[in-house]
PDB file of C-alpha atoms and ligand atoms in Angstrom:
ATOM      1  CA  MET M  70       0.000   0.000   0.000  1.00 98.00           C
ATOM      2  CA  ARG M  71       1.431   3.370  -0.988  1.00 98.00           C
ATOM      3  CA  PHE M  72       1.225   6.337   1.407  1.00 98.00           C
ATOM      4  CA  PHE M  73       0.690   9.849   0.046  1.00 98.00           C
ATOM      5  CA  ILE M  74       0.434  12.951   2.213  1.00 98.00           C
ATOM      6  CA  ASP M  75      -2.494  15.260   1.522  1.00 98.00           C
ATOM      7  CA  THR M  76      -1.111  18.748   2.099  1.00 98.00           C
ATOM      8  CA  ALA M  77       0.747  21.622   0.485  1.00 98.00           C
ATOM      9  CA  ASN M  78       2.639  22.360   3.716  1.00 98.00           C
ATOM     10  CA  LEU M  79       6.356  21.920   2.956  1.00 98.00           C
ATOM     11  CA  LYS M  80       7.309  21.351   6.607  1.00 98.00           C
ATOM     12  CA  GLU M  81       4.808  18.502   6.967  1.00 98.00           C
ATOM     13  CA  ILE M  82       5.806  17.017   3.610  1.00 98.00           C
ATOM     14  CA  LYS M  83       9.435  17.045   4.710  1.00 98.00           C
ATOM     15  CA  GLU M  84       8.599  15.509   8.094  1.00 98.00           C
ATOM     16  CA  ALA M  85       6.630  12.689   6.432  1.00 98.00           C
ATOM     17  CA  ASN M  86       9.361  12.187   3.842  1.00 98.00           C
ATOM     18  CA  ASP M  87      12.010  11.964   6.558  1.00 98.00           C
ATOM     19  CA  LEU M  88      10.091   9.013   8.068  1.00 98.00           C
ATOM     20  CA  GLY M  89      11.100   7.092   4.956  1.00 98.00           C
ATOM     21  CA  ILE M  90       7.598   5.752   4.259  1.00 97.00           C
ATOM     22  CA  LEU M  91       6.246   8.491   2.004  1.00 98.00           C
ATOM     23  CA  ASP M  92       5.454   7.572  -1.603  1.00 98.00           C
ATOM     24  CA  GLY M  93       3.862  10.755  -2.910  1.00 98.00           C
ATOM     25  CA  VAL M  94       1.842  13.924  -2.326  1.00 98.00           C
ATOM     26  CA  THR M  95      -1.650  15.117  -3.192  1.00 98.00           C
ATOM     27  CA  THR M  96      -2.685  18.758  -3.193  1.00 97.00           C
ATOM     28  CA  ASN M  97      -5.814  20.625  -4.180  1.00 97.00           C
ATOM     29  CA  PRO M  98      -6.666  24.322  -4.633  1.00 97.00           C
ATOM     30  CA  SER M  99      -8.002  24.553  -1.059  1.00 97.00           C
ATOM     31  CA  LEU M 100      -4.794  23.097   0.384  1.00 97.00           C
ATOM     32  CA  MET M 101      -2.706  25.579  -1.653  1.00 97.00           C
ATOM     33  CA  ALA M 102      -4.876  28.472  -0.448  1.00 97.00           C
ATOM     34  CA  LYS M 103      -4.515  27.250   3.146  1.00 97.00           C
ATOM     35  CA  GLU M 104      -0.736  27.717   2.819  1.00 97.00           C
ATOM     36  CA  GLY M 105      -1.247  31.199   1.369  1.00 97.00           C
ATOM     37  CA  ILE M 106       0.021  30.163  -2.093  1.00 97.00           C
ATOM     38  CA  THR M 107      -1.771  32.309  -4.671  1.00 95.00           C
ATOM     39  CA  GLY M 108      -1.080  33.396  -8.248  1.00 95.00           C
ATOM     40  CA  ALA M 109      -0.296  31.042 -11.138  1.00 93.00           C
ATOM     41  CA  GLN M 110       3.503  31.385 -10.997  1.00 96.00           C
ATOM     42  CA  ASN M 111       3.703  31.002  -7.207  1.00 97.00           C
ATOM     43  CA  ILE M 112       1.554  27.873  -7.424  1.00 97.00           C
ATOM     44  CA  LEU M 113       3.829  26.364 -10.102  1.00 97.00           C
ATOM     45  CA  ASN M 114       6.897  27.211  -8.000  1.00 98.00           C
ATOM     46  CA  HIS M 115       5.295  25.550  -4.985  1.00 98.00           C
ATOM     47  CA  TYR M 116       4.707  22.330  -6.956  1.00 98.00           C
ATOM     48  CA  LEU M 117       8.388  22.409  -7.903  1.00 98.00           C
ATOM     49  CA  ALA M 118       9.367  22.842  -4.248  1.00 98.00           C
ATOM     50  CA  ILE M 119       7.244  19.795  -3.337  1.00 98.00           C
ATOM     51  CA  CYS M 120       8.792  17.754  -6.168  1.00 98.00           C
ATOM     52  CA  GLU M 121      12.241  18.602  -4.847  1.00 97.00           C
ATOM     53  CA  ILE M 122      11.357  17.070  -1.461  1.00 98.00           C
ATOM     54  CA  VAL M 123       9.524  13.916  -2.531  1.00 98.00           C
ATOM     55  CA  ASP M 124      10.682  11.483  -5.177  1.00 96.00           C
ATOM     56  CA  GLY M 125       7.217  10.203  -6.109  1.00 98.00           C
ATOM     57  CA  PRO M 126       3.928  11.250  -7.702  1.00 98.00           C
ATOM     58  CA  VAL M 127       2.740  14.775  -6.835  1.00 98.00           C
ATOM     59  CA  SER M 128      -0.858  15.516  -7.809  1.00 98.00           C
ATOM     60  CA  ALA M 129      -1.377  19.043  -9.156  1.00 98.00           C
ATOM     61  CA  GLU M 130      -4.961  20.051  -9.896  1.00 98.00           C
ATOM     62  CA  VAL M 131      -6.237  21.925 -12.953  1.00 98.00           C
ATOM     63  CA  ILE M 132      -8.571  24.869 -12.341  1.00 98.00           C
ATOM     64  CA  ALA M 133     -10.241  24.887 -15.773  1.00 98.00           C
ATOM     65  CA  THR M 134     -13.490  22.939 -16.123  1.00 98.00           C
ATOM     66  CA  ASP M 135     -13.647  22.863 -19.941  1.00 98.00           C
ATOM     67  CA  PHE M 136     -11.753  20.343 -22.073  1.00 98.00           C
ATOM     68  CA  ASP M 137      -9.456  22.834 -23.839  1.00 98.00           C
ATOM     69  CA  GLY M 138      -8.595  24.619 -20.612  1.00 98.00           C
ATOM     70  CA  MET M 139      -7.864  21.350 -18.792  1.00 98.00           C
ATOM     71  CA  ILE M 140      -5.573  20.217 -21.609  1.00 98.00           C
ATOM     72  CA  ARG M 141      -3.740  23.552 -21.631  1.00 98.00           C
ATOM     73  CA  GLU M 142      -3.222  23.585 -17.861  1.00 98.00           C
ATOM     74  CA  GLY M 143      -2.548  19.854 -17.612  1.00 98.00           C
ATOM     75  CA  GLU M 144       0.182  19.966 -20.272  1.00 98.00           C
ATOM     76  CA  GLN M 145       1.828  22.904 -18.514  1.00 98.00           C
ATOM     77  CA  LEU M 146       1.703  21.073 -15.167  1.00 98.00           C
ATOM     78  CA  ALA M 147       3.031  17.812 -16.619  1.00 98.00           C
ATOM     79  CA  ALA M 148       5.936  19.643 -18.277  1.00 98.00           C
ATOM     80  CA  LEU M 149       6.920  21.197 -14.941  1.00 97.00           C
ATOM     81  CA  HIS M 150       8.489  18.067 -13.409  1.00 98.00           C
ATOM     82  CA  LYS M 151       8.549  14.314 -14.034  1.00 98.00           C
ATOM     83  CA  ASN M 152       6.792  13.694 -10.674  1.00 98.00           C
ATOM     84  CA  ILE M 153       3.670  15.685 -11.542  1.00 98.00           C
ATOM     85  CA  VAL M 154       0.371  13.830 -11.952  1.00 98.00           C
ATOM     86  CA  VAL M 155      -2.413  15.953 -13.449  1.00 98.00           C
ATOM     87  CA  LYS M 156      -5.430  16.048 -11.161  1.00 98.00           C
ATOM     88  CA  ILE M 157      -8.686  16.340 -13.076  1.00 98.00           C
ATOM     89  CA  PRO M 158     -12.204  16.732 -11.629  1.00 98.00           C
ATOM     90  CA  MET M 159     -14.762  13.970 -12.169  1.00 98.00           C
ATOM     91  CA  ILE M 160     -16.958  15.739 -14.705  1.00 98.00           C
ATOM     92  CA  LEU M 161     -17.690  14.729 -18.306  1.00 98.00           C
ATOM     93  CA  GLU M 162     -15.196  17.250 -19.719  1.00 98.00           C
ATOM     94  CA  GLY M 163     -12.719  15.787 -17.247  1.00 98.00           C
ATOM     95  CA  ILE M 164     -13.309  12.272 -18.575  1.00 98.00           C
ATOM     96  CA  LYS M 165     -12.485  13.513 -22.084  1.00 98.00           C
ATOM     97  CA  ALA M 166      -9.328  15.161 -20.746  1.00 98.00           C
ATOM     98  CA  ILE M 167      -8.284  11.960 -18.912  1.00 98.00           C
ATOM     99  CA  LYS M 168      -8.703  10.000 -22.155  1.00 98.00           C
ATOM    100  CA  TYR M 169      -6.587  12.582 -23.981  1.00 98.00           C
ATOM    101  CA  PHE M 170      -3.803  12.497 -21.374  1.00 98.00           C
ATOM    102  CA  SER M 171      -3.895   8.709 -21.161  1.00 98.00           C
ATOM    103  CA  ALA M 172      -3.206   8.477 -24.926  1.00 98.00           C
ATOM    104  CA  LYS M 173      -0.213  10.769 -24.385  1.00 98.00           C
ATOM    105  CA  ASN M 174       1.110   8.763 -21.422  1.00 98.00           C
ATOM    106  CA  ILE M 175       0.542  11.694 -19.077  1.00 98.00           C
ATOM    107  CA  ARG M 176      -0.509  10.419 -15.657  1.00 98.00           C
ATOM    108  CA  THR M 177      -3.832  11.596 -14.213  1.00 98.00           C
ATOM    109  CA  ASN M 178      -5.631  11.527 -10.880  1.00 98.00           C
ATOM    110  CA  CYS M 179      -9.415  11.755 -11.245  1.00 98.00           C
ATOM    111  CA  THR M 180     -10.585  13.658  -8.180  1.00 98.00           C
ATOM    112  CA  LEU M 181     -13.903  14.242  -6.414  1.00 98.00           C
ATOM    113  CA  VAL M 182     -15.097  10.659  -6.926  1.00 98.00           C
ATOM    114  CA  PHE M 183     -18.128   9.817  -4.795  1.00 98.00           C
ATOM    115  CA  SER M 184     -19.709   6.825  -6.584  1.00 98.00           C
ATOM    116  CA  ALA M 185     -18.808   3.494  -8.190  1.00 98.00           C
ATOM    117  CA  GLY M 186     -20.222   4.694 -11.526  1.00 98.00           C
ATOM    118  CA  GLN M 187     -17.821   7.625 -11.546  1.00 98.00           C
ATOM    119  CA  ALA M 188     -14.916   5.294 -10.708  1.00 98.00           C
ATOM    120  CA  LEU M 189     -15.887   2.954 -13.566  1.00 98.00           C
ATOM    121  CA  LEU M 190     -16.047   5.802 -16.071  1.00 98.00           C
ATOM    122  CA  ALA M 191     -12.659   7.208 -15.000  1.00 98.00           C
ATOM    123  CA  ALA M 192     -11.027   3.770 -15.290  1.00 98.00           C
ATOM    124  CA  LYS M 193     -12.474   3.308 -18.782  1.00 98.00           C
ATOM    125  CA  ALA M 194     -10.987   6.678 -19.758  1.00 98.00           C
ATOM    126  CA  GLY M 195      -7.588   5.433 -18.567  1.00 98.00           C
ATOM    127  CA  ALA M 196      -7.100   7.376 -15.314  1.00 98.00           C
ATOM    128  CA  THR M 197      -3.870   6.456 -13.526  1.00 98.00           C
ATOM    129  CA  TYR M 198      -5.510   7.090 -10.137  1.00 98.00           C
ATOM    130  CA  ILE M 199      -9.039   7.763  -8.939  1.00 98.00           C
ATOM    131  CA  SER M 200      -9.638   9.557  -5.667  1.00 98.00           C
ATOM    132  CA  PRO M 201     -12.785   8.518  -3.786  1.00 98.00           C
ATOM    133  CA  PHE M 202     -13.292  10.978  -0.874  1.00 98.00           C
ATOM    134  CA  LEU M 203     -13.934   8.782   2.177  1.00 97.00           C
ATOM    135  CA  GLY M 204     -14.148  11.434   4.859  1.00 98.00           C
ATOM    136  CA  ARG M 205     -16.539  13.654   2.933  1.00 98.00           C
ATOM    137  CA  LEU M 206     -18.892  10.682   2.401  1.00 98.00           C
ATOM    138  CA  ASP M 207     -18.731   9.845   6.105  1.00 97.00           C
ATOM    139  CA  ASP M 208     -19.561  13.518   6.782  1.00 97.00           C
ATOM    140  CA  VAL M 209     -22.918  13.044   5.037  1.00 98.00           C
ATOM    141  CA  SER M 210     -23.733   9.720   6.772  1.00 97.00           C
ATOM    142  CA  THR M 211     -22.633   7.536   3.850  1.00 98.00           C
ATOM    143  CA  ASP M 212     -20.065   4.802   4.405  1.00 97.00           C
ATOM    144  CA  GLY M 213     -16.954   5.852   2.493  1.00 98.00           C
ATOM    145  CA  ILE M 214     -15.170   2.556   3.175  1.00 98.00           C
ATOM    146  CA  SER M 215     -18.000   0.603   1.461  1.00 98.00           C
ATOM    147  CA  LEU M 216     -17.431   2.668  -1.662  1.00 98.00           C
ATOM    148  CA  ILE M 217     -13.740   1.705  -1.690  1.00 98.00           C
ATOM    149  CA  ALA M 218     -14.730  -1.983  -1.392  1.00 98.00           C
ATOM    150  CA  GLN M 219     -17.251  -1.643  -4.257  1.00 98.00           C
ATOM    151  CA  ILE M 220     -14.672   0.013  -6.529  1.00 98.00           C
ATOM    152  CA  ARG M 221     -12.051  -2.665  -5.616  1.00 98.00           C
ATOM    153  CA  LEU M 222     -14.532  -5.384  -6.704  1.00 98.00           C
ATOM    154  CA  ILE M 223     -15.342  -3.658  -9.990  1.00 98.00           C
ATOM    155  CA  TYR M 224     -11.703  -2.971 -10.872  1.00 98.00           C
ATOM    156  CA  ASP M 225     -10.716  -6.558 -10.027  1.00 98.00           C
ATOM    157  CA  ASN M 226     -13.605  -7.967 -12.117  1.00 98.00           C
ATOM    158  CA  TYR M 227     -12.182  -6.339 -15.218  1.00 98.00           C
ATOM    159  CA  ALA M 228      -8.485  -6.066 -14.293  1.00 98.00           C
ATOM    160  CA  PHE M 229      -8.515  -2.274 -14.637  1.00 98.00           C
ATOM    161  CA  ASP M 230      -5.083  -1.018 -13.733  1.00 97.00           C
ATOM    162  CA  THR M 231      -6.347   2.352 -12.471  1.00 98.00           C
ATOM    163  CA  ALA M 232      -5.107   2.675  -8.891  1.00 98.00           C
ATOM    164  CA  ILE M 233      -7.602   3.340  -6.100  1.00 98.00           C
ATOM    165  CA  LEU M 234      -6.252   6.340  -4.180  1.00 98.00           C
ATOM    166  CA  ALA M 235      -8.355   6.524  -1.025  1.00 98.00           C
ATOM    167  CA  ALA M 236      -8.633  10.253  -0.296  1.00 98.00           C
ATOM    168  CA  SER M 237     -10.133  12.523   2.328  1.00 98.00           C
ATOM    169  CA  VAL M 238      -8.698  10.161   4.931  1.00 98.00           C
ATOM    170  CA  ARG M 239      -9.188  11.657   8.378  1.00 96.00           C
ATOM    171  CA  HIS M 240      -7.856   9.172  10.971  1.00 97.00           C
ATOM    172  CA  PRO M 241      -5.779   5.988  11.357  1.00 98.00           C
ATOM    173  CA  MET M 242      -8.787   3.632  11.196  1.00 98.00           C
ATOM    174  CA  HIS M 243      -9.558   4.922   7.710  1.00 98.00           C
ATOM    175  CA  ILE M 244      -6.021   3.879   6.703  1.00 98.00           C
ATOM    176  CA  ILE M 245      -6.328   0.433   8.302  1.00 98.00           C
ATOM    177  CA  ASN M 246      -9.769  -0.192   6.764  1.00 98.00           C
ATOM    178  CA  CYS M 247      -8.452   0.852   3.344  1.00 98.00           C
ATOM    179  CA  ALA M 248      -5.509  -1.531   3.750  1.00 98.00           C
ATOM    180  CA  GLU M 249      -7.889  -4.404   4.620  1.00 98.00           C
ATOM    181  CA  ILE M 250      -9.916  -3.766   1.471  1.00 98.00           C
ATOM    182  CA  GLY M 251      -6.883  -3.405  -0.752  1.00 98.00           C
ATOM    183  CA  ALA M 252      -6.885   0.268  -1.696  1.00 98.00           C
ATOM    184  CA  ASP M 253      -3.696   0.776  -3.716  1.00 98.00           C
ATOM    185  CA  VAL M 254      -2.857   4.121  -2.156  1.00 98.00           C
ATOM    186  CA  MET M 255      -4.137   6.280   0.658  1.00 98.00           C
ATOM    187  CA  THR M 256      -3.668  10.013   1.013  1.00 98.00           C
ATOM    188  CA  GLY M 257      -4.138  11.640   4.371  1.00 98.00           C
ATOM    189  CA  PRO M 258      -2.843  14.212   6.822  1.00 98.00           C
ATOM    190  CA  LEU M 259       0.440  13.787   8.671  1.00 98.00           C
ATOM    191  CA  SER M 260      -1.540  13.417  11.934  1.00 98.00           C
ATOM    192  CA  ALA M 261      -3.303  10.251  10.663  1.00 98.00           C
ATOM    193  CA  ILE M 262      -0.012   8.741   9.434  1.00 98.00           C
ATOM    194  CA  LYS M 263       1.771   9.443  12.717  1.00 98.00           C
ATOM    195  CA  ALA M 264      -1.186   8.118  14.741  1.00 98.00           C
ATOM    196  CA  LEU M 265      -0.565   4.653  13.216  1.00 98.00           C
ATOM    197  CA  ALA M 266       2.595   4.422  15.339  1.00 98.00           C
ATOM    198  CA  LYS M 267       0.911   5.166  18.646  1.00 97.00           C
ATOM    199  CA  HIS M 268       0.009   2.528  21.239  1.00 98.00           C
ATOM    200  CA  PRO M 269      -0.045   3.083  25.004  1.00 98.00           C
ATOM    201  CA  LEU M 270       1.402  -0.403  25.651  1.00 98.00           C
ATOM    202  CA  THR M 271       4.383   0.441  23.438  1.00 98.00           C
ATOM    203  CA  ASP M 272       5.020   3.609  25.456  1.00 98.00           C
ATOM    204  CA  LEU M 273       4.605   1.789  28.780  1.00 98.00           C
ATOM    205  CA  GLY M 274       6.759  -1.138  27.682  1.00 98.00           C
ATOM    206  CA  LEU M 275       9.551   1.147  26.492  1.00 98.00           C
ATOM    207  CA  GLN M 276       9.397   3.163  29.700  1.00 98.00           C
ATOM    208  CA  GLN M 277       9.791  -0.082  31.695  1.00 98.00           C
ATOM    209  CA  PHE M 278      12.689  -1.373  29.557  1.00 98.00           C
ATOM    210  CA  LEU M 279      14.582   1.902  29.978  1.00 98.00           C
ATOM    211  CA  ALA M 280      13.903   1.994  33.738  1.00 97.00           C
ATOM    212  CA  ASP M 281      15.133  -1.608  34.173  1.00 97.00           C
ATOM    213  CA  TYR M 282      18.256  -0.894  32.120  1.00 97.00           C
ATOM    214  CA  ALA M 283      18.967   2.187  34.241  1.00 96.00           C
ATOM    215  CA  LYS M 284      18.580   0.152  37.466  1.00 95.00           C
ATOM    216  CA  GLY M 285      21.102  -2.468  36.321  1.00 90.00           C
ATOM    217  CA  ASN M 286      23.606   0.052  34.884  1.00 93.00           C
ATOM    218  CA  LYS M 287      24.023   2.610  37.660  1.00 84.00           C
TER     219      LYS M 287
HETATM  220  C1  LIG H 367      -7.664  14.407  -2.360  1.00 62.28           C
HETATM  221  O1  LIG H 367      -6.784  14.362  -3.148  1.00 62.28           O
HETATM  222  C2  LIG H 367      -8.082  15.625  -1.644  1.00 62.28           C
HETATM  223  O2  LIG H 367      -7.013  16.552  -1.673  1.00 62.28           O
HETATM  224  C3  LIG H 367      -8.374  15.414  -0.197  1.00 62.28           C
HETATM  225  O3  LIG H 367      -8.114  14.112   0.223  1.00 62.28           O
HETATM  226  C4  LIG H 367      -9.616  16.035   0.308  1.00 62.28           C
HETATM  227  O4  LIG H 367      -9.699  15.799   1.694  1.00 62.28           O
HETATM  228  P1  LIG H 367     -10.661  16.598   2.660  1.00 62.28           P
HETATM  229  O5  LIG H 367     -12.037  16.033   2.526  1.00 62.28           O
HETATM  230  O6  LIG H 367     -10.098  16.336   4.021  1.00 62.28           O
HETATM  231  O7  LIG H 367     -10.601  18.039   2.261  1.00 62.28           O
END
């Protein structure tokens, strides 16, 4: 299972990368705005800064919602750095753009996926990744994990090689449930990744080992 971090915060990206378990990064326009990154050139520079930290796929989202605009922006993003994956919204114009990029061997991440039908369509268009938003489904009383399981079944039935990138992950149980189902990738905040390491018995056990060592080595 590949681990991506879902942020545009360079400090957090570096901290996750330093753990040695980071495979990639996802961003979106809201995450860029949260870091105060505005203006086309600053946004492109920020993607480059992320690519310099992480040697893996970095999703960069197009803003256009029409086919021609998505192609224009997507080609510019893809030319920026070999790590860039063009993130395209799950709309019909987006499906056409994914098909176009797929024929050109430009990697895509189809974002804002909330149903199995959308995931099927994106895979048929040749998306490299699809991003079902678990947390946002949970927010509206719909089981996001069940959607991941449904998409896994469909993709396995037809051997689609589109990777399921479980997104909008909010906590460590989301990550564990995604791993049980066989999501190919998960993207989440640094807090959820770090929380996987925590267990009170580990802390207690370590405390005891160190205390016993200290007793015997005065
Ligand atoms: C996916 O790529 C999105 O950036 C992200 O996971 C959205 O998460 P949120 O629902 O926490 O905003």
